[in-house]
């Protein structure tokens, strides 16, 4: 059995250059230290109802304030955390902070807001995540906000049966499920329709040119109509200009998120006011 594990581990590492493995190992250690020293912080980015400009909720996005004060992109340190197992500690820190923050916001801004959190593919099917999810869902129910988990299609495809169980459990607990970065993977919405998915987040690579490129426009249009036939709402990621906003509203996309509508910010900097849509 041990030999099997070692072989499997080696095989999984072999495709990654040694320099990347070494860097990730260092990052993993540094991240665990950062969690202990409370240098893992959460920023929040609003998402907006494209029919009336209301802020429906915010997505929690993890930030690492390194000792040198240089910010490092989650696109770099989250994969490193996943490869080294540090993701468990990082996720716990993000879950804890955002739940505490939402407890406050729910009393300030009233009930019905949604807190969206990203769940790593590595974590989704672990028993520990189900424990966290149960606790988070209970906190949300108590404070009167809605919890949403963002998962990627990779996470679902990798462990299909387990993923179905976890996502079904989430639905049972009243937690929304969003499919993050949709369109970047290989799977079709027809296949993913077999899973309890409430929201499809259209990857920003398609949203980027939705107002200027015919192909991008056609892809977004197809995603919106397929999602709606599955009974799922759509969120466009990466809205940076009024032109994109107009195109998305014309296509019937439900919700928008992006720098034009609000950048990720520390809790105190979140703008909760209703947006005026162009
Ligand atoms: P994501 O969940 O798809 O988050 C959206 C990313 O797009 C965020 O990058 C956000 O800052 C960025 N973004 C938002 N609006 C715009 C826009 O108008 N234009 C452009 N170009 N970008 C925009 P960020 O914060 O760097 O996070 C990157 C990724 O790291 C996330 O992608 C998510 O997959 C992962 N991540 C972030 N925080 C966490 C976390 O707490 N846990 C886990 N497991 N993953 C996380
Ligand atoms: Mg996300
Ligand atoms: Mg995304
Ligand atoms: Mg992304």
Coordinates of C-alpha atoms and ligand atoms in Angstrom, one line a residue:
X1 CA 0.0 0.0 0.0
X2 CA 2.8 2.4 1.0
X3 CA 4.6 1.7 -2.3
X4 CA 1.4 2.4 -4.1
X5 CA 1.0 5.8 -2.4
X6 CA 4.6 6.8 -3.0
X7 CA 4.3 5.8 -6.7
X8 CA 1.1 7.7 -7.1
X9 CA 2.6 10.7 -5.3
X10 CA 5.7 10.6 -7.5
X11 CA 3.6 10.3 -10.6
X12 CA 1.6 13.3 -9.6
X13 CA 4.7 15.4 -9.0
X14 CA 6.7 14.3 -12.0
X15 CA 4.7 16.4 -14.4
X16 CA 5.5 19.5 -12.4
X17 CA 8.9 21.1 -12.7
X18 CA 11.1 20.8 -9.7
X19 CA 11.4 24.6 -9.3
X20 CA 7.6 24.8 -9.0
X21 CA 7.6 22.0 -6.3
X22 CA 10.3 23.8 -4.4
X23 CA 8.5 27.2 -4.6
X24 CA 5.2 25.6 -3.5
X25 CA 6.8 23.9 -0.6
X26 CA 8.2 27.2 0.6
X27 CA 4.9 29.0 0.0
X28 CA 3.0 26.3 1.9
X29 CA 5.2 26.8 5.0
X30 CA 4.9 30.6 4.7
X31 CA 1.1 30.3 4.4
X32 CA 0.8 28.2 7.5
X33 CA 2.8 30.9 9.4
X34 CA 0.7 33.6 7.9
X35 CA -2.5 31.9 9.1
X36 CA -1.1 31.7 12.7
X37 CA 0.0 35.4 12.5
X38 CA -3.4 36.4 11.2
X39 CA -2.0 37.8 8.0
X40 CA -4.5 36.0 5.8
X41 CA -7.3 38.6 5.3
X42 CA -10.5 38.6 3.3
X43 CA -11.6 41.1 0.8
X44 CA -15.1 41.3 -0.5
X45 CA -16.4 42.0 -4.0
X46 CA -20.1 42.8 -4.5
X47 CA -22.3 41.2 -7.1
X48 CA -25.1 43.3 -8.6
X49 CA -28.7 42.5 -9.7
X50 CA -28.6 43.5 -13.4
X51 CA -32.3 44.3 -13.5
X52 CA -32.3 46.9 -10.7
X53 CA -28.7 47.6 -9.6
X54 CA -29.1 46.2 -6.1
X55 CA -26.2 44.7 -4.3
X56 CA -27.2 41.1 -3.7
X57 CA -24.2 40.0 -1.8
X58 CA -20.4 39.8 -1.8
X59 CA -17.8 37.1 -2.7
X60 CA -15.1 36.5 -0.1
X61 CA -11.6 36.7 -1.7
X62 CA -8.6 35.7 0.2
X63 CA -5.6 38.1 0.5
X64 CA -2.2 37.4 1.9
X65 CA -0.4 40.3 3.5
X66 CA 3.2 39.1 3.3
X67 CA 5.7 40.4 5.8
X68 CA 7.4 42.6 3.2
X69 CA 4.0 44.1 2.4
X70 CA 4.1 42.8 -1.1
X71 CA 0.7 41.4 -2.1
X72 CA 0.8 38.0 -3.8
X73 CA -2.0 36.9 -6.2
X74 CA -4.3 34.1 -5.0
X75 CA -3.8 32.5 -8.4
X76 CA -0.3 31.8 -7.3
X77 CA -0.7 31.0 -3.6
X78 CA -4.0 29.1 -3.7
X79 CA -2.6 26.4 -6.0
X80 CA 0.5 26.2 -3.8
X81 CA -1.7 25.8 -0.8
X82 CA -3.6 23.0 -2.5
X83 CA -0.4 21.1 -3.4
X84 CA 1.0 21.4 0.1
X85 CA -2.1 20.8 2.2
X86 CA -1.9 24.4 3.6
X87 CA -5.3 25.0 1.9
X88 CA -7.1 23.5 5.0
X89 CA -5.7 26.2 7.3
X90 CA -6.2 29.0 4.7
X91 CA -9.8 28.0 4.1
X92 CA -10.6 27.8 7.8
X93 CA -9.2 31.3 8.2
X94 CA -11.2 32.7 5.3
X95 CA -14.4 30.9 6.5
X96 CA -14.0 32.1 10.1
X97 CA -13.4 35.8 9.1
X98 CA -16.1 36.0 6.5
X99 CA -18.7 34.4 8.8
X100 CA -17.9 36.9 11.6
X101 CA -18.1 39.8 9.1
X102 CA -21.4 38.6 7.7
X103 CA -22.9 38.3 11.2
X104 CA -22.2 42.1 11.5
X105 CA -23.4 42.9 8.0
X106 CA -26.6 41.0 8.4
X107 CA -27.6 43.1 11.4
X108 CA -26.6 46.4 9.6
X109 CA -28.0 45.8 6.2
X110 CA -30.9 43.5 7.0
X111 CA -31.5 39.9 6.0
X112 CA -31.3 38.3 2.6
X113 CA -27.8 39.1 1.6
X114 CA -25.6 36.4 0.1
X115 CA -22.1 35.5 1.2
X116 CA -20.3 33.6 -1.4
X117 CA -17.1 31.6 -0.6
X118 CA -14.7 29.8 -2.9
X119 CA -14.2 26.1 -2.1
X120 CA -11.1 24.5 -3.4
X121 CA -11.4 21.3 -5.5
X122 CA -9.0 19.7 -3.0
X123 CA -11.3 20.5 0.0
X124 CA -14.8 19.9 -1.4
X125 CA -15.0 16.2 -0.9
X126 CA -13.2 16.0 2.4
X127 CA -15.2 15.1 5.5
X128 CA -13.7 18.2 7.3
X129 CA -15.4 20.4 4.7
X130 CA -18.8 19.0 5.4
X131 CA -18.2 19.9 9.1
X132 CA -17.2 23.4 8.1
X133 CA -20.2 23.7 5.7
X134 CA -22.6 22.6 8.4
X135 CA -21.3 25.2 10.8
X136 CA -21.3 28.0 8.2
X137 CA -24.8 27.1 7.2
X138 CA -26.0 27.2 10.8
X139 CA -24.4 30.6 11.3
X140 CA -26.0 32.0 8.1
X141 CA -29.4 30.7 9.2
X142 CA -29.0 32.2 12.6
X143 CA -27.9 35.6 11.3
X144 CA -30.3 35.7 8.4
X145 CA -28.0 35.7 5.4
X146 CA -27.7 33.3 2.5
X147 CA -24.6 31.2 2.1
X148 CA -23.3 30.3 -1.4
X149 CA -20.4 28.0 -2.2
X150 CA -18.4 28.5 -5.4
X151 CA -17.0 25.3 -6.9
X152 CA -15.3 24.6 -10.2
X153 CA -16.3 22.0 -12.7
X154 CA -12.8 20.4 -12.1
X155 CA -13.8 19.7 -8.5
X156 CA -17.0 18.0 -9.7
X157 CA -15.5 16.0 -12.4
X158 CA -12.6 14.8 -10.3
X159 CA -14.8 13.1 -7.7
X160 CA -18.2 12.9 -9.3
X161 CA -20.1 10.7 -6.7
X162 CA -18.7 12.4 -3.7
X163 CA -19.2 15.9 -5.2
X164 CA -22.9 15.0 -5.8
X165 CA -23.3 14.0 -2.2
X166 CA -21.7 17.2 -0.9
X167 CA -23.6 19.5 -3.2
X168 CA -26.8 17.8 -2.4
X169 CA -26.1 18.1 1.3
X170 CA -25.4 21.9 0.7
X171 CA -28.8 22.2 -0.9
X172 CA -30.5 20.4 2.0
X173 CA -28.9 23.0 4.3
X174 CA -30.3 25.9 2.2
X175 CA -26.8 26.7 0.8
X176 CA -26.6 27.9 -2.8
X177 CA -24.2 26.2 -5.2
X178 CA -22.4 28.3 -7.9
X179 CA -20.3 26.9 -10.7
X180 CA -17.2 29.2 -10.8
X181 CA -15.3 30.1 -14.0
X182 CA -17.7 28.3 -16.2
X183 CA -16.7 27.7 -19.8
X184 CA -13.0 27.2 -19.1
X185 CA -13.2 23.4 -18.6
X186 CA -14.2 20.6 -20.9
X187 CA -17.6 19.7 -19.5
X188 CA -21.0 20.7 -20.8
X189 CA -23.8 22.3 -18.9
X190 CA -26.0 19.4 -20.0
X191 CA -23.7 17.0 -18.0
X192 CA -23.4 19.4 -15.1
X193 CA -27.2 19.8 -15.1
X194 CA -27.3 16.5 -13.2
X195 CA -25.8 18.3 -10.2
X196 CA -27.7 20.7 -7.9
X197 CA -26.4 24.0 -9.3
X198 CA -28.2 27.2 -8.6
X199 CA -25.8 29.7 -10.2
X200 CA -23.5 29.6 -13.2
X201 CA -20.6 32.1 -13.1
X202 CA -19.6 32.9 -16.7
X203 CA -15.8 33.1 -16.8
X204 CA -14.3 36.5 -17.3
X205 CA -12.5 35.4 -20.5
X206 CA -15.8 35.3 -22.3
X207 CA -17.2 38.4 -20.6
X208 CA -14.0 40.4 -21.6
X209 CA -15.1 40.7 -25.2
X210 CA -18.9 40.2 -25.0
X211 CA -19.6 43.6 -26.3
X212 CA -17.0 43.7 -29.1
X213 CA -16.5 40.1 -30.4
X214 CA -19.2 38.0 -32.1
X215 CA -17.9 34.7 -30.9
X216 CA -17.6 35.8 -27.2
X217 CA -21.1 37.3 -27.5
X218 CA -22.5 34.0 -29.0
X219 CA -20.8 31.9 -26.2
X220 CA -22.2 34.1 -23.4
X221 CA -25.6 34.0 -25.1
X222 CA -25.4 30.1 -25.2
X223 CA -24.4 29.9 -21.6
X224 CA -27.2 32.2 -20.4
X225 CA -29.9 30.2 -22.3
X226 CA -28.6 26.8 -21.2
X227 CA -28.3 27.9 -17.6
X228 CA -31.8 29.2 -17.6
X229 CA -33.2 26.0 -19.1
X230 CA -31.5 24.2 -16.2
X231 CA -33.2 26.6 -13.8
X232 CA -29.8 28.3 -12.8
X233 CA -29.1 32.0 -12.6
X234 CA -26.1 33.5 -14.3
X235 CA -23.4 35.8 -12.9
X236 CA -21.0 37.5 -15.4
X237 CA -17.5 37.8 -13.9
X238 CA -15.1 40.6 -14.8
X239 CA -17.5 43.4 -15.9
X240 CA -15.1 46.4 -16.5
X241 CA -17.0 48.7 -18.9
X242 CA -20.6 50.0 -19.4
X243 CA -20.6 48.3 -22.9
X244 CA -20.2 44.9 -21.4
X245 CA -23.0 45.7 -18.9
X246 CA -25.4 46.7 -21.7
X247 CA -24.6 43.5 -23.7
X248 CA -25.0 41.3 -20.7
X249 CA -28.4 42.9 -19.8
X250 CA -29.6 42.5 -23.4
X251 CA -28.6 38.8 -23.3
X252 CA -30.6 38.4 -20.1
X253 CA -27.7 37.7 -17.8
X254 CA -29.1 38.0 -14.2
X255 CA -26.2 39.3 -12.1
X256 CA -22.9 41.1 -12.7
X257 CA -19.6 41.3 -10.9
X258 CA -16.4 43.2 -11.8
X259 CA -14.3 46.3 -11.3
X260 CA -16.9 48.5 -13.0
X261 CA -19.5 47.5 -10.4
X262 CA -17.2 47.3 -7.4
X263 CA -13.6 46.2 -6.8
X264 CA -12.8 43.7 -4.0
X265 CA -12.2 45.7 -0.9
X266 CA -11.6 45.3 2.9
X267 CA -14.9 45.0 4.8
X268 CA -15.0 48.7 5.7
X269 CA -14.6 49.7 2.0
X270 CA -17.5 47.8 0.6
X271 CA -20.1 50.0 -1.2
X272 CA -23.6 48.7 -0.5
X273 CA -25.5 51.4 -2.3
X274 CA -27.7 50.5 -5.3
X275 CA -25.8 51.0 -8.6
X276 CA -27.2 53.1 -11.4
X277 CA -27.0 50.9 -14.4
X278 CA -26.1 52.4 -17.8
Ligands
LIG1 P1 -12.5 33.6 -8.7 O1 -13.2 32.9 -7.6 O2 -13.0 33.4 -10.1 O3 -12.5 35.2 -8.4 C1 -12.6 36.2 -9.3 C2 -11.3 36.8 -9.6 O4 -11.4 37.9 -10.6 C3 -10.7 37.6 -8.3 O5 -9.3 37.5 -8.4 C4 -11.2 39.0 -8.6 O6 -10.4 40.0 -7.9 C5 -11.0 39.1 -10.0 N1 -11.8 40.2 -10.6 C6 -13.0 40.7 -10.2 N2 -13.5 41.6 -11.0 C7 -12.6 41.7 -12.0 C8 -12.6 42.5 -13.2 O7 -13.5 43.3 -13.5 N3 -11.5 42.3 -14.1 C9 -10.5 41.4 -13.8 N4 -9.5 41.2 -14.7 N5 -10.5 40.6 -12.7 C10 -11.6 40.7 -11.8 P2 -8.5 37.1 -7.1 O8 -9.0 37.7 -5.9 O9 -7.0 37.4 -7.5 O10 -8.7 35.5 -7.0 C11 -8.3 34.6 -7.9 C12 -8.8 33.3 -7.7 O11 -8.2 32.7 -6.5 C13 -10.3 33.2 -7.5 O12 -10.9 33.2 -8.7 C14 -10.4 31.9 -6.8 O13 -10.4 30.8 -7.7 C15 -9.1 31.8 -5.9 N6 -9.4 32.3 -4.6 C16 -9.5 33.5 -4.1 N7 -9.8 33.5 -2.7 C17 -10.0 32.2 -2.4 C18 -10.3 31.5 -1.2 O14 -10.6 32.1 -0.1 N8 -10.4 30.1 -1.3 C19 -10.2 29.4 -2.4 N9 -10.2 28.1 -2.4 N10 -9.8 30.0 -3.6 C20 -9.8 31.4 -3.6
LIG2 MG1 -15.1 32.7 -7.2
LIG3 MG1 -14.7 33.0 -10.9
LIG4 MG1 -11.3 32.8 -11.6

